[in-house]
Coordinates of C-alpha atoms in Angstrom, one line a residue:
M1 CA -11.3 5.2 21.7
A2 CA -8.7 3.7 19.4
R3 CA -8.5 0.0 18.9
I4 CA -5.1 -1.4 17.8
V5 CA -4.9 -4.8 16.2
T6 CA -1.4 -6.3 15.7
I7 CA -0.3 -9.5 14.1
D8 CA 3.0 -11.3 14.8
I9 CA 4.4 -14.7 14.3
R10 CA 5.8 -14.8 17.8
P11 CA 3.4 -16.1 20.5
E12 CA 5.2 -14.2 23.2
C13 CA 3.8 -11.0 21.7
K14 CA 0.4 -11.9 23.2
A15 CA 1.9 -10.5 26.5
F16 CA 1.4 -7.0 25.0
E17 CA -2.4 -7.3 24.9
E18 CA -4.4 -4.7 26.8
E19 CA -8.0 -3.5 26.7
Q20 CA -7.5 -1.6 23.4
I21 CA -4.6 -3.6 22.0
H22 CA -5.4 -7.0 20.4
V23 CA -2.6 -9.4 19.3
R24 CA -3.2 -12.1 16.8
I25 CA -0.6 -14.7 16.1
G26 CA 0.0 -15.6 12.5
S27 CA 1.9 -14.8 9.3
Q28 CA 1.5 -11.6 7.3
S29 CA 1.7 -13.7 4.1
D30 CA -1.1 -16.1 5.1
T31 CA -4.2 -14.6 3.5
Q32 CA -6.5 -17.0 5.3
F33 CA -5.1 -15.7 8.6
L34 CA -5.4 -12.1 7.4
Q35 CA -9.0 -12.7 6.5
S36 CA -9.7 -14.2 9.9
V37 CA -8.4 -10.9 11.5
L38 CA -10.6 -8.9 9.1
D39 CA -13.6 -11.0 10.0
E40 CA -13.0 -10.5 13.7
F41 CA -12.2 -6.7 13.6
G42 CA -13.4 -5.4 10.3
A43 CA -11.7 -3.2 7.7
P44 CA -8.7 -1.3 9.1
D45 CA -8.4 2.4 8.9
V46 CA -4.6 2.3 9.1
V47 CA -2.2 -0.5 8.3
L48 CA 1.4 -0.2 9.4
D49 CA 3.5 -3.0 7.9
D50 CA 6.5 -3.6 10.2
G51 CA 6.5 -7.3 9.6
S52 CA 9.1 -9.7 8.3
H53 CA 10.9 -7.2 6.1
H54 CA 10.9 -9.9 3.3
H55 CA 9.4 -8.2 0.3
D56 CA 7.5 -11.4 -0.7
D57 CA 5.6 -11.0 2.6
I58 CA 5.2 -7.2 2.2
N59 CA 3.7 -7.7 -1.3
V60 CA 1.3 -10.4 -0.2
S61 CA 0.1 -8.3 2.8
F62 CA -0.4 -5.2 0.6
D63 CA -2.2 -7.1 -2.1
Y64 CA -4.6 -8.6 0.4
L65 CA -5.1 -5.8 2.9
H66 CA -5.0 -2.6 0.7
P67 CA -8.2 -3.4 -1.2
R68 CA -10.0 -4.4 2.0
M69 CA -9.1 -1.3 4.0
A70 CA -11.5 1.6 4.8
R71 CA -12.1 3.8 1.7
D72 CA -10.2 6.7 3.3
G73 CA -7.5 4.5 4.9
I74 CA -3.7 4.9 5.1
Y75 CA -1.3 2.1 4.3
L76 CA 2.3 2.5 5.6
A77 CA 5.1 0.0 5.0
E78 CA 8.4 0.6 6.7
D79 CA 11.9 -0.8 7.0
L80 CA 11.8 -1.1 3.2
N81 CA 15.6 -0.6 2.8
G82 CA 15.8 -4.4 2.8
G83 CA 14.1 -4.4 -0.6
Y84 CA 17.5 -3.6 -2.1
W85 CA 19.0 -6.8 -0.5
P86 CA 18.7 -10.1 -2.4
Q87 CA 18.6 -12.0 0.8
L88 CA 15.3 -10.3 1.6
G89 CA 13.8 -11.0 -1.8
G90 CA 14.8 -7.7 -3.4
G91 CA 17.5 -5.9 -5.4
L92 CA 17.9 -2.5 -6.9
R93 CA 15.8 -3.1 -10.0
S94 CA 13.8 -6.1 -8.6
P95 CA 10.1 -6.0 -9.4
N96 CA 9.7 -7.6 -6.0
N97 CA 11.2 -4.6 -4.2
F98 CA 8.1 -2.9 -2.7
I99 CA 9.7 0.6 -3.2
N100 CA 10.0 -0.2 -7.0
R101 CA 6.5 -1.4 -7.0
C102 CA 5.3 1.8 -5.4
K103 CA 7.2 3.9 -8.0
G104 CA 5.0 2.1 -10.5
F105 CA 1.9 3.0 -8.4
V106 CA 2.8 6.7 -9.0
D107 CA 2.2 6.1 -12.8
E108 CA -1.0 4.1 -12.0
M109 CA -2.2 7.0 -9.9
H110 CA -1.8 9.3 -12.9
A111 CA -3.2 6.9 -15.5
A112 CA -5.6 9.4 -16.9
A113 CA -2.7 11.7 -17.8
T114 CA -1.1 9.0 -19.8
L115 CA -4.1 8.9 -22.2
Y116 CA -2.5 11.7 -24.2
G117 CA 1.1 10.5 -23.9
D118 CA 3.2 8.1 -25.9
E119 CA 2.5 5.2 -23.5
V120 CA -0.9 4.5 -21.8
V121 CA -1.0 3.2 -18.3
A122 CA -4.1 1.0 -17.6
E123 CA -6.4 2.2 -14.8
T124 CA -6.1 0.0 -11.7
D125 CA -7.4 -0.1 -8.1
I126 CA -4.5 2.3 -7.3
T127 CA -5.9 4.8 -9.9
R128 CA -9.4 4.6 -8.5
T129 CA -8.5 4.8 -4.8
T130 CA -5.2 6.5 -4.2
S131 CA -4.9 10.2 -3.7
A132 CA -1.3 10.4 -2.5
I133 CA 1.9 8.4 -2.3
H134 CA 4.6 9.6 0.0
F135 CA 8.2 8.3 0.0
H136 CA 10.4 8.7 3.0
D137 CA 13.7 7.0 4.0
S138 CA 12.7 3.3 4.0
V139 CA 9.0 4.1 4.3
V140 CA 6.1 4.4 1.8
V141 CA 2.7 5.8 2.7
L142 CA -0.3 5.4 0.4
E143 CA -3.4 7.5 1.2
K144 CA -6.8 6.1 0.0
T145 CA -9.7 8.4 -1.0
P146 CA -13.2 7.4 -2.1
Y147 CA -13.4 7.0 -5.9
L148 CA -11.4 9.7 -7.7
N149 CA -12.6 10.9 -11.0
H150 CA -9.4 11.7 -12.9
T151 CA -10.9 14.0 -15.5
M152 CA -8.3 16.2 -17.3
M153 CA -8.8 19.3 -19.4
I154 CA -6.3 19.3 -22.3
I155 CA -5.3 22.6 -23.8
P156 CA -3.9 22.1 -27.3
P157 CA -0.3 23.5 -27.7
D158 CA -1.3 26.0 -30.4
D159 CA -4.2 27.5 -28.3
P160 CA -3.8 31.3 -28.4
G161 CA -5.3 31.6 -24.9
R162 CA -2.5 29.5 -23.4
A163 CA -0.3 31.4 -21.0

């Protein structure tokens, strides 16, 4: 049986609680509140961030929850089109724009491949735990996988056996 845990800043959302649906009232950018939810319910298998749409909040939630998720969890953030709007803390090239940040996660996921390139990307938690990053219209999905050993076999360009 699935258990759904939601958080919202609006107390009236408690009206949606049912046997399998738990509502906790608090801010997605309050890490003490997030920890209290984790303490009560444990590590989530799936996170769907449909929160404030302010990219400061999205980044705080991701930074806190993603490392504490199940090892094979899925993290979804949606309504990310606001990341291009300055009034929601974003902008086209803003490092605060969660979509821009996730574009950088693609490089982090491939850090081992950069060891032989002109610029090396440092290994991060994303490198060690992320198997896929999906971009959709205003949505990013990150799939976690237990430790990935990013070992690469390099074939020199002058290798006669190269196809």
